[in-house]
CSV table of C-alpha atoms and ligand atoms in Angstrom, one decimal:
chain,number,residue,atom,x,y,z
A,24,MET,CA,21.6,3.1,3.6
A,25,ARG,CA,19.1,0.7,5.2
A,26,GLU,CA,19.5,2.2,8.7
A,27,PHE,CA,18.9,5.7,7.4
A,28,ILE,CA,15.9,4.6,5.4
A,29,THR,CA,14.4,2.9,8.4
A,30,GLU,CA,15.0,6.1,10.4
A,31,THR,CA,13.2,8.2,7.8
A,32,MET,CA,10.2,5.8,7.8
A,33,PHE,CA,9.9,5.5,11.6
A,34,ASN,CA,10.1,9.2,12.4
A,35,ARG,CA,7.9,12.2,11.7
A,36,PRO,CA,8.6,13.4,8.1
A,37,LEU,CA,10.8,16.5,8.0
A,38,PRO,CA,10.3,19.7,5.8
A,39,PRO,CA,12.4,19.2,2.7
A,40,GLU,CA,14.9,21.9,3.7
A,41,GLU,CA,15.4,20.4,7.1
A,42,MET,CA,15.9,17.0,5.6
A,43,ALA,CA,18.4,18.3,3.0
A,44,ALA,CA,20.5,19.7,5.9
A,45,ARG,CA,20.8,16.2,7.4
A,46,LEU,CA,22.1,14.7,4.1
A,47,ASN,CA,25.8,15.0,4.2
A,48,GLY,CA,28.8,13.3,2.6
A,49,ASP,CA,28.7,11.1,-0.5
A,50,LEU,CA,25.7,9.1,0.5
A,51,GLY,CA,23.8,12.3,1.4
A,52,GLU,CA,24.6,13.7,-2.0
A,53,GLU,CA,23.3,10.5,-3.6
A,54,VAL,CA,20.1,10.7,-1.7
A,55,LYS,CA,19.6,14.3,-2.8
A,56,ALA,CA,20.2,13.3,-6.4
A,57,TYR,CA,17.5,10.6,-6.2
A,58,ASN,CA,15.1,13.1,-4.6
A,59,ALA,CA,15.3,15.1,-7.8
A,60,MET,CA,14.5,12.2,-10.1
A,61,THR,CA,11.4,10.5,-11.3
A,62,MET,CA,11.2,6.8,-10.5
A,63,TYR,CA,11.8,5.9,-14.2
A,64,GLU,CA,14.9,8.1,-14.2
A,65,ALA,CA,16.1,6.4,-11.0
A,66,VAL,CA,15.7,3.0,-12.6
A,67,GLU,CA,17.4,4.1,-15.9
A,68,ARG,CA,20.3,5.6,-14.0
A,69,ASN,CA,21.0,2.1,-12.5
A,70,PHE,CA,20.0,-0.4,-15.2
A,71,GLU,CA,20.8,-0.7,-18.9
A,72,GLU,CA,19.1,-3.9,-19.8
A,73,ALA,CA,15.5,-3.5,-21.1
A,74,HIS,CA,14.0,-6.5,-19.2
A,75,VAL,CA,15.6,-5.5,-15.9
A,76,ARG,CA,14.4,-1.9,-16.4
A,77,THR,CA,10.9,-3.2,-17.1
A,78,LEU,CA,11.0,-5.4,-14.0
A,79,PHE,CA,11.9,-2.5,-11.7
A,80,LYS,CA,9.5,0.0,-13.3
A,81,LEU,CA,6.7,-2.5,-12.7
A,82,TRP,CA,7.9,-3.1,-9.2
A,83,PHE,CA,7.8,0.6,-8.4
A,84,HIS,CA,4.3,0.9,-9.8
A,85,ILE,CA,3.3,-2.1,-7.7
A,86,LEU,CA,4.2,0.0,-4.6
A,87,ALA,CA,1.6,2.5,-6.0
A,88,LEU,CA,4.2,5.0,-7.1
A,89,GLU,CA,3.7,7.3,-10.1
A,90,ASP,CA,6.4,8.4,-12.5
A,91,ASP,CA,6.4,11.9,-11.0
A,92,PRO,CA,9.4,14.2,-10.3
A,93,GLY,CA,10.6,13.4,-6.8
A,94,THR,CA,9.4,9.7,-6.7
A,95,GLY,CA,13.0,8.7,-7.5
A,96,ALA,CA,13.5,9.2,-3.8
A,97,PHE,CA,11.8,5.8,-3.3
A,98,PHE,CA,14.6,4.0,-5.2
A,99,PRO,CA,16.9,3.6,-2.2
A,100,ARG,CA,13.9,2.8,0.0
A,101,VAL,CA,12.8,-0.1,-2.2
A,102,PHE,CA,16.3,-1.5,-2.7
A,103,SER,CA,17.1,-1.3,1.0
A,104,ARG,CA,14.1,-3.5,1.8
A,105,MET,CA,14.1,-5.8,-1.1
A,106,ASP,CA,15.2,-8.8,0.9
A,107,ARG,CA,12.4,-8.3,3.5
A,108,PHE,CA,9.5,-9.8,1.7
A,109,SER,CA,7.7,-12.0,4.1
A,110,ILE,CA,4.4,-13.8,4.7
A,111,VAL,CA,2.6,-14.5,8.0
A,112,LYS,CA,2.6,-18.0,9.4
A,113,GLY,CA,-0.9,-19.3,9.2
A,114,GLY,CA,-2.1,-16.4,7.0
A,115,SER,CA,-2.3,-12.6,7.2
A,116,ILE,CA,-5.3,-12.8,9.6
A,117,ARG,CA,-2.9,-14.1,12.3
A,118,PHE,CA,-1.1,-10.8,12.3
A,119,ALA,CA,-4.3,-8.9,12.9
A,120,GLU,CA,-5.3,-11.4,15.6
A,121,ALA,CA,-1.9,-11.1,17.3
A,122,LEU,CA,-2.3,-7.3,17.4
A,123,GLU,CA,-5.8,-7.6,18.7
A,124,GLU,CA,-4.7,-10.0,21.5
A,125,CYS,CA,-1.9,-7.6,22.5
A,126,PHE,CA,-4.3,-4.7,22.5
A,127,ARG,CA,-6.8,-6.5,24.7
A,128,SER,CA,-4.1,-7.7,27.0
A,129,TYR,CA,-3.5,-4.0,28.0
A,130,GLY,CA,-7.2,-3.6,28.7
A,131,GLY,CA,-8.2,-2.4,25.2
A,132,GLU,CA,-11.7,-2.9,23.9
A,133,ILE,CA,-12.6,-3.4,20.2
A,134,LEU,CA,-16.0,-2.7,18.7
A,135,GLN,CA,-16.6,-4.4,15.4
A,136,ASP,CA,-19.3,-3.4,12.8
A,137,ALA,CA,-19.3,0.0,14.3
A,138,HIS,CA,-19.1,2.7,11.7
A,139,VAL,CA,-17.7,6.0,13.0
A,140,SER,CA,-19.7,8.9,11.4
A,141,GLU,CA,-18.4,11.9,13.4
A,142,VAL,CA,-15.5,13.0,15.6
A,143,THR,CA,-16.9,15.2,18.3
A,144,HIS,CA,-15.0,18.2,19.6
A,145,LYS,CA,-15.7,21.2,21.8
A,146,ASN,CA,-13.8,24.5,22.0
A,147,GLY,CA,-11.1,23.1,19.7
A,148,LYS,CA,-10.6,19.9,21.7
A,149,ALA,CA,-11.6,16.4,20.7
A,150,THR,CA,-14.2,14.9,23.0
A,151,GLY,CA,-15.1,11.5,21.3
A,152,VAL,CA,-16.8,9.9,18.4
A,153,ARG,CA,-20.4,9.3,17.3
A,154,LEU,CA,-21.3,6.0,15.6
A,155,GLU,CA,-23.7,5.7,12.7
A,156,ASP,CA,-26.2,3.9,15.0
A,157,GLY,CA,-26.3,7.0,17.2
A,158,ARG,CA,-24.1,5.8,20.0
A,159,THR,CA,-21.5,8.2,21.3
A,160,LEU,CA,-18.1,7.2,22.9
A,161,GLU,CA,-16.4,9.7,25.1
A,162,ALA,CA,-12.6,10.2,24.7
A,163,LYS,CA,-10.7,10.6,27.9
A,164,GLN,CA,-7.5,11.7,26.2
A,165,VAL,CA,-7.3,11.4,22.4
A,166,VAL,CA,-9.2,10.4,19.3
A,167,ILE,CA,-7.1,8.9,16.4
A,168,SER,CA,-8.3,8.4,12.9
A,169,THR,CA,-6.7,5.8,10.7
A,170,VAL,CA,-9.1,6.1,7.8
A,171,ASP,CA,-8.5,8.1,4.6
A,172,PRO,CA,-8.0,11.8,4.9
A,173,PRO,CA,-11.1,12.9,3.0
A,174,GLN,CA,-13.3,10.8,5.3
A,175,THR,CA,-11.4,12.0,8.3
A,176,LEU,CA,-12.3,15.6,7.2
A,177,ARG,CA,-16.0,14.7,6.8
A,178,MET,CA,-15.9,13.2,10.3
A,179,VAL,CA,-14.4,16.2,12.1
A,180,GLY,CA,-16.0,18.9,9.9
A,181,GLU,CA,-14.4,21.5,7.7
A,182,ASP,CA,-14.8,24.2,10.3
A,183,ALA,CA,-12.5,22.3,12.6
A,184,PHE,CA,-9.6,22.2,10.0
A,185,GLY,CA,-10.3,25.6,8.4
A,186,PRO,CA,-10.8,26.4,4.7
A,187,GLU,CA,-7.2,26.1,3.6
A,188,ILE,CA,-6.4,22.6,5.0
A,189,SER,CA,-9.9,21.4,4.2
A,190,GLU,CA,-9.6,22.2,0.5
A,191,LYS,CA,-6.3,20.3,0.3
A,192,VAL,CA,-7.7,17.3,2.2
A,193,ARG,CA,-10.8,17.2,0.0
A,194,ASN,CA,-8.5,17.0,-3.0
A,195,PHE,CA,-6.4,14.1,-1.7
A,196,LYS,CA,-6.2,11.7,-4.6
A,197,PRO,CA,-6.6,8.0,-4.8
A,198,SER,CA,-4.1,6.1,-6.9
A,199,PRO,CA,-4.9,6.3,-10.7
A,200,HIS,CA,-4.2,2.5,-11.0
A,201,ALA,CA,-5.9,-0.3,-9.2
A,202,ILE,CA,-5.1,-3.9,-8.8
A,203,CYS,CA,-7.3,-7.0,-8.7
A,204,THR,CA,-6.4,-10.4,-7.2
A,205,ILE,CA,-6.9,-13.6,-8.9
A,206,HIS,CA,-6.8,-16.4,-6.3
A,207,LEU,CA,-6.3,-20.0,-7.4
A,208,ALA,CA,-6.9,-23.2,-5.4
A,209,LEU,CA,-4.6,-25.8,-7.0
A,210,ASN,CA,-3.7,-29.5,-7.0
A,211,GLU,CA,-0.1,-28.6,-7.7
A,212,ALA,CA,1.9,-25.4,-7.6
A,213,PRO,CA,2.4,-23.5,-10.9
A,214,ARG,CA,5.3,-24.8,-13.0
A,215,TYR,CA,6.8,-22.1,-15.2
A,216,THR,CA,8.1,-22.7,-18.7
A,217,ALA,CA,11.0,-20.3,-17.8
A,218,ALA,CA,12.1,-22.8,-15.1
A,219,GLU,CA,13.8,-24.7,-18.0
A,220,PHE,CA,16.2,-21.8,-18.0
A,221,ASP,CA,16.4,-21.5,-14.2
A,222,PRO,CA,14.7,-24.2,-12.0
A,223,ASP,CA,14.7,-21.8,-9.0
A,224,LEU,CA,11.8,-20.0,-10.7
A,225,ASN,CA,9.4,-22.7,-9.6
A,226,ARG,CA,10.1,-22.0,-6.0
A,227,ALA,CA,10.4,-18.2,-6.2
A,228,PHE,CA,8.9,-16.3,-3.4
A,229,ASN,CA,7.5,-13.6,-5.7
A,230,MET,CA,6.8,-13.6,-9.4
A,231,PHE,CA,6.5,-10.6,-11.7
A,232,ILE,CA,4.8,-11.6,-14.9
A,233,GLY,CA,2.8,-10.3,-17.9
A,234,VAL,CA,4.9,-7.6,-19.5
A,235,ALA,CA,7.9,-8.1,-21.7
A,236,ASP,CA,9.2,-4.6,-22.3
A,237,GLU,CA,8.8,-0.9,-21.4
A,238,ALA,CA,6.5,-0.3,-24.4
A,239,GLN,CA,4.0,-2.9,-23.2
A,240,LEU,CA,4.2,-1.4,-19.7
A,241,GLU,CA,3.2,2.0,-21.2
A,242,GLU,CA,0.5,0.5,-23.3
A,243,ASN,CA,-1.0,-1.2,-20.3
A,244,PHE,CA,-1.1,2.0,-18.2
A,245,ASN,CA,-2.5,4.0,-21.1
A,246,ALA,CA,-5.3,1.4,-21.2
A,247,THR,CA,-6.0,1.2,-17.5
A,248,ILE,CA,-6.0,4.9,-17.0
A,249,HIS,CA,-8.7,5.2,-19.6
A,250,GLY,CA,-10.8,2.5,-18.1
A,251,SER,CA,-9.9,-0.4,-20.4
A,252,PHE,CA,-8.7,-3.9,-19.5
A,253,PRO,CA,-4.9,-4.0,-20.0
A,254,PRO,CA,-3.8,-5.6,-23.3
A,255,PHE,CA,-0.9,-7.4,-21.4
A,256,PRO,CA,-2.1,-8.0,-17.8
A,257,MET,CA,0.9,-7.5,-15.6
A,258,GLY,CA,1.8,-7.6,-11.9
A,259,ASN,CA,3.3,-9.7,-9.2
A,260,GLY,CA,2.0,-12.8,-7.4
A,261,ALA,CA,3.1,-15.8,-5.5
A,262,CYS,CA,2.3,-19.4,-4.5
A,263,ASN,CA,2.5,-18.9,-0.7
A,264,SER,CA,1.7,-22.5,0.1
A,265,LEU,CA,5.1,-23.5,-1.3
A,266,HIS,CA,6.7,-21.6,1.6
A,267,GLU,CA,4.1,-21.9,4.3
A,268,PRO,CA,2.0,-25.1,4.0
A,269,SER,CA,-0.9,-23.8,6.2
A,270,TYR,CA,-2.0,-21.6,3.2
A,271,ALA,CA,-3.6,-24.7,1.6
A,272,PRO,CA,-5.0,-28.2,2.7
A,273,PRO,CA,-2.3,-30.9,2.9
A,274,GLY,CA,-0.8,-31.7,-0.5
A,275,LYS,CA,-2.6,-28.8,-2.2
A,276,HIS,CA,-1.6,-25.3,-3.2
A,277,ALA,CA,-2.9,-21.7,-3.2
A,278,ALA,CA,-1.5,-19.1,-5.6
A,279,PHE,CA,-2.5,-15.5,-6.4
A,280,TRP,CA,-1.6,-12.8,-9.0
A,281,TRP,CA,-2.2,-9.0,-8.7
A,282,PRO,CA,-2.5,-7.5,-12.2
A,283,PHE,CA,-3.1,-3.8,-12.7
A,284,VAL,CA,-6.6,-3.0,-13.9
A,285,PRO,CA,-8.8,0.1,-14.1
A,286,TYR,CA,-11.2,0.8,-11.2
A,287,ASP,CA,-13.7,2.7,-13.4
A,288,LEU,CA,-14.4,0.5,-16.4
A,289,THR,CA,-15.3,2.6,-19.5
A,290,ASP,CA,-18.1,0.2,-20.3
A,291,GLY,CA,-20.3,0.3,-17.2
A,292,GLY,CA,-18.2,2.0,-14.5
A,293,PRO,CA,-16.9,0.3,-11.3
A,294,ASP,CA,-20.0,-1.8,-10.7
A,295,ALA,CA,-19.5,-3.5,-14.0
A,296,TRP,CA,-16.8,-5.5,-12.3
A,297,ASP,CA,-19.4,-7.8,-10.8
A,298,ALA,CA,-20.9,-8.8,-14.1
A,299,ARG,CA,-17.5,-9.3,-15.7
A,300,ARG,CA,-15.9,-11.3,-12.9
A,301,GLU,CA,-16.1,-14.6,-14.8
A,302,GLU,CA,-14.9,-13.1,-18.1
A,303,TYR,CA,-11.9,-11.4,-16.5
A,304,THR,CA,-11.1,-14.5,-14.4
A,305,ASN,CA,-10.9,-16.5,-17.6
A,306,ARG,CA,-8.8,-13.8,-19.4
A,307,LEU,CA,-6.3,-13.6,-16.5
A,308,LEU,CA,-6.0,-17.3,-16.1
A,309,GLU,CA,-5.4,-17.7,-19.8
A,310,VAL,CA,-2.5,-15.2,-19.6
A,311,TRP,CA,-1.1,-16.8,-16.5
A,312,ARG,CA,-1.2,-20.2,-18.2
A,313,THR,CA,1.0,-18.9,-21.0
A,314,TYR,CA,3.7,-18.7,-18.4
A,315,ALA,CA,2.7,-21.7,-16.3
A,316,PRO,CA,1.0,-24.3,-18.7
A,317,ASN,CA,0.1,-26.6,-15.8
A,318,LEU,CA,-2.6,-24.2,-14.7
A,319,ASP,CA,-5.1,-26.3,-16.7
A,320,GLU,CA,-8.6,-27.5,-15.9
A,321,LYS,CA,-7.3,-30.6,-14.1
A,322,ASN,CA,-5.1,-28.6,-11.8
A,323,VAL,CA,-7.2,-25.6,-11.0
A,324,LEU,CA,-9.8,-26.6,-8.4
A,325,GLY,CA,-11.2,-23.1,-7.8
A,326,THR,CA,-10.8,-19.5,-8.7
A,327,TYR,CA,-11.9,-16.2,-7.1
A,328,LEU,CA,-11.4,-12.7,-8.6
A,329,PHE,CA,-11.2,-10.0,-5.9
A,330,THR,CA,-11.8,-6.8,-7.9
A,331,PRO,CA,-11.0,-3.1,-7.1
A,332,ARG,CA,-14.7,-2.6,-6.4
A,333,ASP,CA,-14.5,-5.4,-3.8
A,334,THR,CA,-11.4,-3.7,-2.3
A,335,GLU,CA,-13.4,-0.5,-1.9
A,336,ARG,CA,-16.4,-2.3,-0.5
A,337,SER,CA,-14.5,-4.2,2.1
A,338,CYS,CA,-12.1,-1.3,3.1
A,339,ILE,CA,-14.1,1.9,2.5
A,340,ASN,CA,-11.0,4.0,3.2
A,341,MET,CA,-9.4,2.5,0.0
A,342,ILE,CA,-11.3,4.8,-2.3
A,343,HIS,CA,-11.4,3.6,-5.9
A,344,GLY,CA,-9.6,0.5,-4.7
A,345,SER,CA,-6.5,2.6,-3.9
A,346,HIS,CA,-4.7,-0.1,-1.9
A,347,HIS,CA,-2.2,2.2,-0.4
A,348,VAL,CA,-5.0,4.6,0.6
A,349,GLY,CA,-4.0,7.5,-1.7
A,350,ALA,CA,-1.6,8.0,-4.6
A,351,TYR,CA,2.1,8.6,-4.1
A,352,THR,CA,2.6,11.7,-6.1
A,353,LEU,CA,5.1,14.4,-5.1
A,354,ASP,CA,2.3,16.4,-3.4
A,355,GLN,CA,1.2,13.3,-1.4
A,356,VAL,CA,4.4,11.8,-0.1
A,357,GLY,CA,6.6,12.4,3.0
A,358,TYR,CA,6.1,15.9,4.5
A,359,ASN,CA,3.2,16.5,2.1
A,360,ARG,CA,1.2,13.5,3.1
A,361,PRO,CA,-1.7,14.2,3.4
A,362,THR,CA,-0.8,18.0,3.6
A,363,PRO,CA,2.2,19.7,5.2
A,364,GLU,CA,0.0,21.0,8.0
A,365,LEU,CA,-1.2,17.4,9.0
A,366,SER,CA,1.8,15.3,8.2
A,367,HIS,CA,3.1,15.3,11.7
A,368,TYR,CA,0.0,13.3,12.8
A,369,ARG,CA,-1.4,16.2,14.8
A,370,THR,CA,-4.4,18.2,13.6
A,371,PRO,CA,-5.8,21.6,14.4
A,372,VAL,CA,-8.1,20.0,16.9
A,373,GLU,CA,-6.3,19.4,20.2
A,374,GLY,CA,-6.3,15.7,21.1
A,375,PHE,CA,-7.3,14.6,17.5
A,376,TYR,CA,-4.6,12.7,15.5
A,377,MET,CA,-4.3,11.0,12.2
A,378,ALA,CA,-2.3,7.7,12.0
A,379,GLY,CA,-3.3,5.8,8.8
A,380,SER,CA,-1.8,5.2,5.4
A,381,GLY,CA,-3.0,8.7,4.3
A,382,ASN,CA,0.0,10.0,6.4
A,383,HIS,CA,3.7,9.3,6.1
A,384,VAL,CA,4.9,6.6,5.2
A,385,GLY,CA,1.8,5.6,3.4
A,386,GLY,CA,0.3,2.1,2.9
A,387,SER,CA,1.5,-1.5,3.1
A,388,ILE,CA,1.8,-3.5,6.3
A,389,ASN,CA,4.6,-1.6,8.0
A,390,GLY,CA,3.0,0.0,11.0
A,391,ALA,CA,5.0,3.2,10.5
A,392,ALA,CA,2.2,5.8,10.6
A,393,GLY,CA,0.8,4.3,13.8
A,394,TYR,CA,4.2,4.1,15.4
A,395,ASN,CA,5.1,7.7,14.5
A,396,ALA,CA,1.7,8.9,15.7
A,397,ALA,CA,2.2,6.9,19.0
A,398,ASN,CA,5.5,8.7,19.6
A,399,THR,CA,3.9,12.0,18.9
A,400,ILE,CA,1.0,11.4,21.2
A,401,ALA,CA,3.3,10.2,24.0
A,402,GLU,CA,5.3,13.4,23.7
A,403,ASP,CA,2.2,15.6,23.7
A,404,LEU,CA,0.7,13.9,26.7
A,405,GLY,CA,4.0,13.7,28.6
A,406,ILE,CA,3.9,9.9,28.7
A,407,LYS,CA,7.2,8.3,29.4
A,408,LYS,CA,8.0,6.0,26.4
A,409,TRP,CA,8.5,2.4,27.4
A,410,TRP,CA,10.1,1.7,24.1
A,411,THR,CA,13.3,3.0,22.6
A,412,PRO,CA,12.4,5.2,19.7
A,413,VAL,CA,14.1,4.8,16.4
A,414,SER,CA,16.9,7.4,16.1
A,415,GLU,CA,16.3,10.5,14.0
A,416,PRO,CA,17.5,10.3,10.4
A,417,VAL,CA,21.0,11.7,9.6
A,418,LEU,CA,23.4,10.7,6.9
A,419,GLY,CA,27.1,11.4,6.8
B,29,LIG,C1,-5.6,-6.7,-2.7
B,29,LIG,C2,-4.6,-6.0,-1.8
B,29,LIG,C3,-3.3,-6.6,-1.6
B,29,LIG,C4,-2.4,-6.0,-0.8
B,29,LIG,N1,-1.2,-6.7,-0.5
B,29,LIG,C5,-0.3,-6.2,0.3
B,29,LIG,C6,0.9,-6.9,0.6
B,29,LIG,O1,1.2,-8.0,0.2
B,29,LIG,N2,1.8,-6.3,1.5
B,29,LIG,C7,1.5,-5.1,2.1
B,29,LIG,O2,2.4,-4.7,2.9
B,29,LIG,N3,0.4,-4.4,1.8
B,29,LIG,C8,-0.5,-4.9,0.9
B,29,LIG,N4,-1.7,-4.2,0.7
B,29,LIG,C9,-1.8,-2.9,1.2
B,29,LIG,C10,-2.2,-2.8,2.6
B,29,LIG,O3,-3.2,-3.8,2.8
B,29,LIG,C11,-2.7,-1.5,3.0
B,29,LIG,O4,-1.8,-0.5,2.5
B,29,LIG,C12,-2.9,-1.3,4.5
B,29,LIG,O5,-3.9,-2.3,4.9
B,29,LIG,C13,-3.4,0.1,4.8
B,29,LIG,O6,-3.5,0.1,6.2
B,29,LIG,P1,-4.5,1.1,7.0
B,29,LIG,O7,-4.5,0.8,8.4
B,29,LIG,O8,-4.2,2.5,6.6
B,29,LIG,O9,-6.0,0.9,6.3
B,29,LIG,P2,-6.8,-0.5,6.4
B,29,LIG,O10,-6.0,-1.7,6.6
B,29,LIG,O11,-7.8,-0.4,5.3
B,29,LIG,O12,-7.6,-0.3,7.8
B,29,LIG,C14,-8.6,0.7,8.0
B,29,LIG,C15,-9.8,0.1,8.6
B,29,LIG,O13,-10.8,1.1,8.9
B,29,LIG,C16,-12.1,0.7,8.6
B,29,LIG,N5,-12.9,1.9,8.4
B,29,LIG,C17,-12.9,2.8,7.4
B,29,LIG,N6,-13.8,3.8,7.7
B,29,LIG,C18,-14.4,3.5,8.9
B,29,LIG,C19,-15.4,4.2,9.7
B,29,LIG,N7,-15.9,5.3,9.3
B,29,LIG,N8,-15.7,3.6,10.9
B,29,LIG,C20,-15.1,2.5,11.3
B,29,LIG,N9,-14.2,1.8,10.6
B,29,LIG,C21,-13.8,2.4,9.4
B,29,LIG,C22,-11.9,0.0,7.3
B,29,LIG,O14,-13.0,-0.9,7.0
B,29,LIG,C23,-10.6,-0.8,7.6
B,29,LIG,O15,-10.9,-2.0,8.3
B,29,LIG,C24,-2.6,-4.8,-0.1
B,29,LIG,C25,-3.9,-4.2,-0.3
B,29,LIG,C26,-4.8,-4.8,-1.1
B,29,LIG,C27,-6.2,-4.2,-1.3
């Protein structure tokens, strides 16, 4: 189904009935069946063994999915892309730099440290943006927002979107679960006890650790959703320097782990993360060490805990540290993301588009929302596409 999944990601989302009409044959029926399931039901339909079920339930949560009716639709998507995990040579910043270089090579100009506070429009047509420092920039053709939908609404004003859409956008929800990142600078890569069973574990590209069964998974989410630190910190992580040496100085290693944690700590709220950084670093390191005993004082050269509060501070569109810029619940995925009226990247204001993770296909580094918006804008402006668009999704 990979080709079909790619087509659904790199095209505008279709209304459910239109999508259903394109799902034919056995595979089409299978997709329809997944569309009706929760993600846990989708995992349970495919796996019997408790550890394997736990692994995949955790994996789906890591993609910021909730166990809601309809999220079973992500099962084929996740499985069709499972072998596509990758890292950027030289570090993730190189990817952003490559895009910047490409943009500039076409005459693009980038302003940094420039906070957009308003999208200006006149007679229902976008005219530009106003920056926080008072400067205004005129738009010759279009304005595109790639920030979170509630902020986009504040920028353009509720009058522009009308009361019905505005209310829905105001209620766009962040993910109820956040992640933190514990970074380690190491003399040597983690060596896992489980490698005695399978030596490949010590060179795995991605590790899922911290939770042994579905009961622990549930206990953790019950804790984090109520603002408590999880009793069994769980999540995925990696030692990227094993696969790309530029991630660490010669002979050394860099590893990280992304456990689920609450954003809003019961005891002190989100800002309490700053005061607890050291305490939580030590707790997480202790848990990690139970799996990889060589993460001891001699080996660990340095640590840094990047908290959900840090995520929100550095990317203000990731409200509550919501790293996919909004929860994936049935009312916030596909044709409903961020609302059915806005999910085709156009807005009620002519020449104003939305192209961030608050739109289909959501977050992660896939470029899909921007690509789909670019196709839409080219069509609206009558620009001849110099790329071959991905075919429209059809099965059977
Ligand atoms: C800790 C962490 C780990 C992650 N790991 C992965 C991973 O391994 N793989 C993966 O695929 N994804 C990962 N993600 C998710 C991924 O980073 C996001 O889903 C993705 O960056 C969202 O892209 P975006 O363009 O919508 O938003 P962003 O990348 O957040 O870009 C939006 C930009 O707009 C800026 N901005 C916001 N408001 C304004 C304003 N008013 N004026 C001007 N600028 C503004 C923000 O500061 C930000 O720079 C991770 C996220 C986090 C937090």
